[in-house]
Tab-separated table of C-alpha atoms and ligand atoms in Angstrom:
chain	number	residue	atom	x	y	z
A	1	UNK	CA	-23.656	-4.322	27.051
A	2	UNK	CA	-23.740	-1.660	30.220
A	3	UNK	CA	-23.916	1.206	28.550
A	4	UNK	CA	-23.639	4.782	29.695
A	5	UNK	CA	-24.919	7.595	27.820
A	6	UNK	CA	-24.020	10.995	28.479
A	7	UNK	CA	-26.618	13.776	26.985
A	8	UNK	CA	-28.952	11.567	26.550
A	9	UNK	CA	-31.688	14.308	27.003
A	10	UNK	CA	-30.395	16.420	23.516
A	11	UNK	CA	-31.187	16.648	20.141
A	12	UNK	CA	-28.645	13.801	19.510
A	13	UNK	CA	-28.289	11.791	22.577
A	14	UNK	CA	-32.112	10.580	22.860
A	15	UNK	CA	-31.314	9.232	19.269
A	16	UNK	CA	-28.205	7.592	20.389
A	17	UNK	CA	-29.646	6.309	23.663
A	18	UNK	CA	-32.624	5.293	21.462
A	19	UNK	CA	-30.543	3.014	19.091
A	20	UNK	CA	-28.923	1.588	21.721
A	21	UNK	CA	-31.867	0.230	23.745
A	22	UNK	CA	-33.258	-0.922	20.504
A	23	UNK	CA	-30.021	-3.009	19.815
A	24	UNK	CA	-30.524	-4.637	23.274
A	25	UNK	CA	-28.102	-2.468	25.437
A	26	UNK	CA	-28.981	-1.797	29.036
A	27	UNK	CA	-28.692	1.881	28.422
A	28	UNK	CA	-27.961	4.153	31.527
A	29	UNK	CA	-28.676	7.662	30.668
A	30	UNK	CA	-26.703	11.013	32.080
A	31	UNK	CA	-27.991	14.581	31.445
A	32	UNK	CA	-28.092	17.915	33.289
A	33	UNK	CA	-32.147	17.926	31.928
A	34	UNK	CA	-34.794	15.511	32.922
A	35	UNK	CA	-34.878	12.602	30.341
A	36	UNK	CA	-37.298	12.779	27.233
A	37	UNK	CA	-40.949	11.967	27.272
A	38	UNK	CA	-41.144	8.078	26.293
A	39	UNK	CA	-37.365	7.257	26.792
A	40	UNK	CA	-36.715	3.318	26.967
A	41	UNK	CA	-34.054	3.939	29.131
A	42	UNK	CA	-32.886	4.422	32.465
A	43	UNK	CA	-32.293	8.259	33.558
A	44	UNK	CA	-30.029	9.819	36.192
A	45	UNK	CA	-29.940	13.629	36.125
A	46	UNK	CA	-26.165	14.638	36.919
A	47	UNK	CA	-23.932	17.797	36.443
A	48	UNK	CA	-20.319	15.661	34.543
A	49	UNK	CA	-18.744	18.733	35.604
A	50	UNK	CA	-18.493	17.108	39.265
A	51	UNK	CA	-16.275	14.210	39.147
A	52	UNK	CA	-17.747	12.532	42.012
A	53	UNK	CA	-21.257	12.284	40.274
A	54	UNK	CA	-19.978	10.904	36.878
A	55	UNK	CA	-17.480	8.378	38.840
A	56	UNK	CA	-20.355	7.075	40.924
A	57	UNK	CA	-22.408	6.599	38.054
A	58	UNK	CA	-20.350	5.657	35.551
A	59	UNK	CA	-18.550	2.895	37.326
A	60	UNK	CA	-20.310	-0.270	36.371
A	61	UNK	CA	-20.119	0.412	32.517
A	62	UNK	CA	-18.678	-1.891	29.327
A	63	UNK	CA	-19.056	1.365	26.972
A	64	UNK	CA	-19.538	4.642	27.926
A	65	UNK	CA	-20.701	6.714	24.937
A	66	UNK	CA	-19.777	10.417	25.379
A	67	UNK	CA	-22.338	13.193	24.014
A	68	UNK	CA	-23.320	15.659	26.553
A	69	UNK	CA	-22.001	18.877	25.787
A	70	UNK	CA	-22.920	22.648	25.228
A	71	UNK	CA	-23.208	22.492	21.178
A	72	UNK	CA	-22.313	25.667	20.015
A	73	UNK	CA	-19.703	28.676	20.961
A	74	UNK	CA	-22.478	31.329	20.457
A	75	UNK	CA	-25.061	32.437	22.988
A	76	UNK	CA	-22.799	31.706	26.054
A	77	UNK	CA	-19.843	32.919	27.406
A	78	UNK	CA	-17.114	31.354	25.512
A	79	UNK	CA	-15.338	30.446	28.596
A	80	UNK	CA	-18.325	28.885	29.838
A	81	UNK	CA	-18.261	26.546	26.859
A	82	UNK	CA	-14.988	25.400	27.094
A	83	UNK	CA	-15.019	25.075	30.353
A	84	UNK	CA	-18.412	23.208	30.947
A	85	UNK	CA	-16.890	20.932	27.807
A	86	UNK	CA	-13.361	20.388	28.845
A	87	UNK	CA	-14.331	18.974	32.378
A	88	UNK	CA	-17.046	17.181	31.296
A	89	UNK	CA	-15.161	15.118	29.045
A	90	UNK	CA	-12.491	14.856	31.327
A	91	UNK	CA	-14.485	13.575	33.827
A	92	UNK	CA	-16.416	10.914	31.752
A	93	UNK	CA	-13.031	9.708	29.732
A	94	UNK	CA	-11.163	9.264	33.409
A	95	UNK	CA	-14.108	7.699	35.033
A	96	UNK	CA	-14.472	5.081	31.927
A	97	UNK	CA	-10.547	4.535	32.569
A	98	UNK	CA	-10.737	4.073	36.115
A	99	UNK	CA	-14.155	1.895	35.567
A	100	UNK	CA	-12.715	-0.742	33.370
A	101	UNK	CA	-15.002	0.126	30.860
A	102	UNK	CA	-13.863	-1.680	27.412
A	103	UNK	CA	-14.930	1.305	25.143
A	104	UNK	CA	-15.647	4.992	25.004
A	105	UNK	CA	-17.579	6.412	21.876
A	106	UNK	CA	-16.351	10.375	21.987
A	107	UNK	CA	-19.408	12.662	20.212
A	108	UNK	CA	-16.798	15.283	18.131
A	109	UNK	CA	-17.734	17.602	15.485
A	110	UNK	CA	-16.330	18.901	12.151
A	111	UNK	CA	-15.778	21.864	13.745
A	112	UNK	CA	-12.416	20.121	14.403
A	113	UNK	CA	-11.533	21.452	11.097
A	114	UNK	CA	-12.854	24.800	12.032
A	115	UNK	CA	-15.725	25.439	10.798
A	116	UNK	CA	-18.633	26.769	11.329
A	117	UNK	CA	-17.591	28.976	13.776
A	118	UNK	CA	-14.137	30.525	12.556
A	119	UNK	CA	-12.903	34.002	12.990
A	120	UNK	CA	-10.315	34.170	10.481
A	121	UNK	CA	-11.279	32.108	7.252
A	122	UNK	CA	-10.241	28.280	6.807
A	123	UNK	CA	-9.521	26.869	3.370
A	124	UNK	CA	-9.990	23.252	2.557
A	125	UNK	CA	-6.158	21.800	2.287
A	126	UNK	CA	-8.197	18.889	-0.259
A	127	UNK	CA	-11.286	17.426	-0.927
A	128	UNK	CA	-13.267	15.359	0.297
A	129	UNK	CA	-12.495	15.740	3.742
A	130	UNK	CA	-10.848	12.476	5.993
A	131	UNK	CA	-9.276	11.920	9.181
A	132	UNK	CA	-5.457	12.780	8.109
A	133	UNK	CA	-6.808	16.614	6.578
A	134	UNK	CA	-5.334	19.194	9.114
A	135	UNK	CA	-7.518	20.037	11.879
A	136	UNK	CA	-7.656	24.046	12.193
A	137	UNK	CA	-9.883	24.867	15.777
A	138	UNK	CA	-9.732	28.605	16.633
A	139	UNK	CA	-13.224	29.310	18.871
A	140	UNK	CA	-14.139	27.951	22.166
A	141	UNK	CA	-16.243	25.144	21.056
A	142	UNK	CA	-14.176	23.749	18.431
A	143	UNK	CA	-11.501	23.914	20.848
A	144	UNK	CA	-13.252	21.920	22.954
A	145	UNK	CA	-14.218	19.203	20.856
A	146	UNK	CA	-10.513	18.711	19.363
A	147	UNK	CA	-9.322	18.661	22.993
A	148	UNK	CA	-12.059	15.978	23.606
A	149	UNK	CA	-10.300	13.992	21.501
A	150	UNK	CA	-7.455	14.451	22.544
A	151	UNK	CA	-8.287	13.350	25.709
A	152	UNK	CA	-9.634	10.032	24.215
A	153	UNK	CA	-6.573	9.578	22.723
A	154	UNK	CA	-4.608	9.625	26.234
A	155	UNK	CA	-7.079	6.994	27.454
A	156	UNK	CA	-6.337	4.426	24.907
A	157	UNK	CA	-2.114	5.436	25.709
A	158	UNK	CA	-3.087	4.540	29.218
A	159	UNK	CA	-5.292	1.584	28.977
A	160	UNK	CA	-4.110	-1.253	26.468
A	161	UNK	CA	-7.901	-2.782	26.834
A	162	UNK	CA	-9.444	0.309	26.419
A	163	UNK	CA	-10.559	1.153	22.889
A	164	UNK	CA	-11.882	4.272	21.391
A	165	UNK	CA	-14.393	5.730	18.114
A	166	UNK	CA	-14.053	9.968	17.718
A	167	UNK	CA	-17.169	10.350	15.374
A	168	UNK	CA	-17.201	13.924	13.597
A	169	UNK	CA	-20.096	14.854	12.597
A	170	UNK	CA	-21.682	18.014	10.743
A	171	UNK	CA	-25.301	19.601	11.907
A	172	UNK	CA	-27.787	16.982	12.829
A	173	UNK	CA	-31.162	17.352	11.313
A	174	UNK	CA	-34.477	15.291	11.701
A	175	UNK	CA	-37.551	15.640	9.759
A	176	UNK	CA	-38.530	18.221	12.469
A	177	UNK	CA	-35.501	20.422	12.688
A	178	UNK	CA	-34.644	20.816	9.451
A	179	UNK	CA	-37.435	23.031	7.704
A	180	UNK	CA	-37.023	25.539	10.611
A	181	UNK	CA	-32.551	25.406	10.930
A	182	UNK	CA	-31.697	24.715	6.887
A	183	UNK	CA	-34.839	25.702	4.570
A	184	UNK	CA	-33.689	29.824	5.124
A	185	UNK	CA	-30.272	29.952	5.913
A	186	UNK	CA	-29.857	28.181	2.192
A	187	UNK	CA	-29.991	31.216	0.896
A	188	UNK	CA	-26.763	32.869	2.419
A	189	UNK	CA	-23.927	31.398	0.251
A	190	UNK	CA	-21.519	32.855	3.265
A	191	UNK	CA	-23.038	31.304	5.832
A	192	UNK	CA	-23.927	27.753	4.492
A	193	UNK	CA	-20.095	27.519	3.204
A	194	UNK	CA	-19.217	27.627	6.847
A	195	UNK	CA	-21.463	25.139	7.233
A	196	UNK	CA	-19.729	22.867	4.284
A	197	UNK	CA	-23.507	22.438	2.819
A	198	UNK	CA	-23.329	19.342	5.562
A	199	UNK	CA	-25.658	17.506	7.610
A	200	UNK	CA	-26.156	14.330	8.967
A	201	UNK	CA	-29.977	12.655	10.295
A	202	UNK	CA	-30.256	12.038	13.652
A	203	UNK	CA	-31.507	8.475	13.113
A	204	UNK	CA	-28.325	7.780	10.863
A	205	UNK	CA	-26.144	8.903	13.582
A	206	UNK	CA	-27.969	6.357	16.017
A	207	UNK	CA	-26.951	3.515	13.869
A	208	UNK	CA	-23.332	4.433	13.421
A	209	UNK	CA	-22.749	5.060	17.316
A	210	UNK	CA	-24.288	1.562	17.985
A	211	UNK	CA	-21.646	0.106	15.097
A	212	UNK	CA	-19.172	2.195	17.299
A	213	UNK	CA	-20.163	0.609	20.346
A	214	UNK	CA	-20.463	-2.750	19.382
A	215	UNK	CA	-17.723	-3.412	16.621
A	216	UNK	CA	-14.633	-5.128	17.063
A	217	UNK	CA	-11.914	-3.017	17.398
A	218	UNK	CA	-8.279	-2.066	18.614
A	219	UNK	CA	-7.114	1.593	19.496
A	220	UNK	CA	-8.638	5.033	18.446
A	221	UNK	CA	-10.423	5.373	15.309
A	222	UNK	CA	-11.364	9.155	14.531
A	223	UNK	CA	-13.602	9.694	11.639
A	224	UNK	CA	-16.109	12.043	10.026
A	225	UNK	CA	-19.498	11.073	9.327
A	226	UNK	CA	-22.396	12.389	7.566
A	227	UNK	CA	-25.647	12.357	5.303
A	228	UNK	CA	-24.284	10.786	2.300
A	229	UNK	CA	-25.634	14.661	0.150
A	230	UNK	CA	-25.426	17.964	0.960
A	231	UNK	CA	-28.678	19.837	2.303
A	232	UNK	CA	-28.391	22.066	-0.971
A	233	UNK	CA	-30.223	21.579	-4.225
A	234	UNK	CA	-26.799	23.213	-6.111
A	235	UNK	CA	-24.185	20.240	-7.341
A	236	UNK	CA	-21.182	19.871	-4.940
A	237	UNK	CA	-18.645	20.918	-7.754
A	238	UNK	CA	-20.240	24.553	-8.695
A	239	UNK	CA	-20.732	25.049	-4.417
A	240	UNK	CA	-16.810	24.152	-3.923
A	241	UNK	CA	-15.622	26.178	-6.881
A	242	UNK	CA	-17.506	29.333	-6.190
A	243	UNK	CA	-16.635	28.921	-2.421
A	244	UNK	CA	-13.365	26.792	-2.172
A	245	UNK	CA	-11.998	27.233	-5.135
A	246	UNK	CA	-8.010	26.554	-4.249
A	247	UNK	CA	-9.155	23.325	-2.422
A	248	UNK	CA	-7.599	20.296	-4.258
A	249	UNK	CA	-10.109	17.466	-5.528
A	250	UNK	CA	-8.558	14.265	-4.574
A	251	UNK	CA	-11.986	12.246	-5.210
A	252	UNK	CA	-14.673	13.547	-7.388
A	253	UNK	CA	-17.603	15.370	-5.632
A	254	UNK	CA	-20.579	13.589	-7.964
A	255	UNK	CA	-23.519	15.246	-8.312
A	256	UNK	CA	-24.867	16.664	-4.311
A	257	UNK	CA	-21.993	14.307	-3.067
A	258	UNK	CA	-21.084	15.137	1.252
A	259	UNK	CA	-18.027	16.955	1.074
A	260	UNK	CA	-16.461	14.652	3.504
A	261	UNK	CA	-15.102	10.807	2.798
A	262	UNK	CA	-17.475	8.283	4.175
A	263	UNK	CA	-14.501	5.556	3.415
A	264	UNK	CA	-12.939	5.430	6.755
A	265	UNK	CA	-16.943	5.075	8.449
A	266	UNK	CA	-17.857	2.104	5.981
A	267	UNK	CA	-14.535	0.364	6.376
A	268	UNK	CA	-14.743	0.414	10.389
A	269	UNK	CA	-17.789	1.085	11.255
A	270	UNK	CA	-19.952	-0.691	8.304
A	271	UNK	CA	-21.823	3.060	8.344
A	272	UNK	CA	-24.033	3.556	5.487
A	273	UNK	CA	-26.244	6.600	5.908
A	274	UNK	CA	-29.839	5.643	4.841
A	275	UNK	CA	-32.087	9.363	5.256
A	276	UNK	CA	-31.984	12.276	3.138
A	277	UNK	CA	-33.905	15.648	3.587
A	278	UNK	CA	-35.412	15.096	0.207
A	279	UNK	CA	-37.437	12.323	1.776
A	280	UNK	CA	-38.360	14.745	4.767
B	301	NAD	N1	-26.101	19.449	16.967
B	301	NAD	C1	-25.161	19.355	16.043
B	301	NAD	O1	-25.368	19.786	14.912
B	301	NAD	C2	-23.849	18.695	16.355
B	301	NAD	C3	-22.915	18.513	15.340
B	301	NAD	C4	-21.708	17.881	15.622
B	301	NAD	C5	-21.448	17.448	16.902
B	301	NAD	N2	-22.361	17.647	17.869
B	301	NAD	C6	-22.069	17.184	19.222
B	301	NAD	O2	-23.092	16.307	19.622
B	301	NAD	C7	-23.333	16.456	21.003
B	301	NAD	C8	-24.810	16.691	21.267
B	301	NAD	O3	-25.253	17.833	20.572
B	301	NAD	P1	-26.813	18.185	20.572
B	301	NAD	O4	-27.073	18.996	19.395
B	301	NAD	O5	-27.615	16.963	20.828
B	301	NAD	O6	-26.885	19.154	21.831
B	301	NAD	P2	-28.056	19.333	22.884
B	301	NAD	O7	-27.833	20.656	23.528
B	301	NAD	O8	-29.388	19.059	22.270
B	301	NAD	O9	-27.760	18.160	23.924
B	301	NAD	C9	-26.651	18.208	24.777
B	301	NAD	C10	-27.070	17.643	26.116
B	301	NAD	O10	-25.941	17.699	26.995
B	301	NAD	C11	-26.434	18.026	28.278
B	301	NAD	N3	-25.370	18.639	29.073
B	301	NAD	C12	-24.642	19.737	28.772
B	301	NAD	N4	-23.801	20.014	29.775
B	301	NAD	C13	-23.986	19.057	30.732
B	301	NAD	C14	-23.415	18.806	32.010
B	301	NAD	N5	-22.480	19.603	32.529
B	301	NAD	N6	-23.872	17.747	32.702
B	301	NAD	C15	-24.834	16.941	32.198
B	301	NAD	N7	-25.411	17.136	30.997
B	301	NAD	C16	-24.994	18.181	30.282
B	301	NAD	C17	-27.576	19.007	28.027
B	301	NAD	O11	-28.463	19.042	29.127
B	301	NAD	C18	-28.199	18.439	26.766
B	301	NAD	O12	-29.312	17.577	27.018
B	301	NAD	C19	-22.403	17.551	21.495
B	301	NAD	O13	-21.252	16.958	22.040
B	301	NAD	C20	-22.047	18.301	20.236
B	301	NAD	O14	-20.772	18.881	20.343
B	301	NAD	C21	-23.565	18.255	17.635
């Protein structure tokens, strides 16, 4: 299938783009940054903030697989984050619409819920997380990515044809990233709360956008994914009570269980995360 790419160039997109060219796609990559050293793919470096360069580009696509984005509210003007966010996606989503293009895969974030990045504290409603748990955005880039979705979800109003996957997804770690982002911060109960103790390998989320991509499907499926464990070495159970302790248990959190319900993933997407950090 014609696929376009968008961040392509990131931490998660070269994965994605990677997967895809693997599974015999004709991959056309978009970034703002040159592409990566060895990509299989075709490149085009492009600002998605201008409409005219993401319509010109993305107008001869099937799929068009939606990634680029800044990734984080911190380090940037907030309004520069939303901003740069909110137009890209708007660009890409009404460019696959006007295209023709049969599918958009959105890149969201379980920041939907609100975390990490929260100013005021969120509280799990229940446990394990799914799609139908309140979403509870309050910073710039959680905004964003909610909005993103929403904006997926007007596509598929517009376009009967058109058909959509919102994959959530907690920090992505490779074998690389994750002595130098997790090994330390472990040690701040505060801060890896925020983080709900999640994380998902890069290579994992590869396969599951390439499910997303190629599976049948009607309308817009929004769903969280992750590593099937959490990156701590304390059980699930004593990290929710100690942290989340009003949060009702709907399913039980065995053992280093994710925190979020991989249900919805395997029953449309077939997604069955394969890497753990213990193995890195
Ligand atoms: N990294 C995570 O832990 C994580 C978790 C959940 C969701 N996500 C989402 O996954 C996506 C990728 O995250 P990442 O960690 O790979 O980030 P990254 O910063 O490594 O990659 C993002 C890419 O988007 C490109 N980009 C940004 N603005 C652009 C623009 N205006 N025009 C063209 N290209 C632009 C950047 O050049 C970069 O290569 C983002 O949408 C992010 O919200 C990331």
């Amino acid at each position: 299938m014609r696929t376009i790419v968008t961040g392509s160039s990131g931490l998660l997109g070269r994965h994605v783009a990677a997967a895809l060219t693997e599974a015999g796609h004709t991959v056309l990559g978009l970034d703002a940054a040159p592409a990566p050293a060895g990509a299989s793919w075709q490149h085009v470096t492009i600002d998605l903030t201008d409409f005219g360069q993401t319509m010109q580009l993305v107008r001869d696509a099937e799929a068009v697989v939606h990634i680029a984005a800044i990734p984080r509210p911190t380090g940037l003007p907030p309004v520069q984050v939303f901003q740069t966010n909110m137009a890209a996606c708007y660009n890409v989503v009404e460019a696959a619409v006007l295209s023709g293009a049969k599918r958009i895969v959105y890149a969201s974030s379980m920041s939907v819920l609100g975390y990490p990045f929260f100013e005021q504290p969120v509280v799990p409603t229940y446990l394990p997380f799914d799609s139908r748990h309140p979403v509870a955005p309050q910073d710039a880039y959680a905004l964003s990515k909610w909005l993103g979705e929403e904006l997926v979800q007007s596509a598929i109003l517009r376009r009967p044809g058109l058909s959509a996957v919102s994959l959530r997804m907690p920090w992505i770690q490779t074998p690389e990233t994750f002595p130098r982002d997790v090994v330390e911060r472990r040690r701040h109960a505060e801060l890896v709360a925020r983080d709900l103790w999640a994380y998902l390998d890069a290579r994992d989320a590869g396969q599951a956008f390439v499910s997303a991509v190629e599976r049948p499907l009607q309308g817009h499926h929004r769903m969280f994914i992750s590593a099937a464990d959490t990156f701590m070495e304390t059980e699930t159970q004593a990290l929710v009570a100690a942290a989340y302790p009003s949060a009702e248990i709907r399913k039980p959190l065995a053992d280093h269980a994710t925190v979020f319900d991989l249900s919805e993933a395997r029953d449309v997407l077939g997604f069955e995360p394969r890497h753990v950090w213990r193995d890195y």
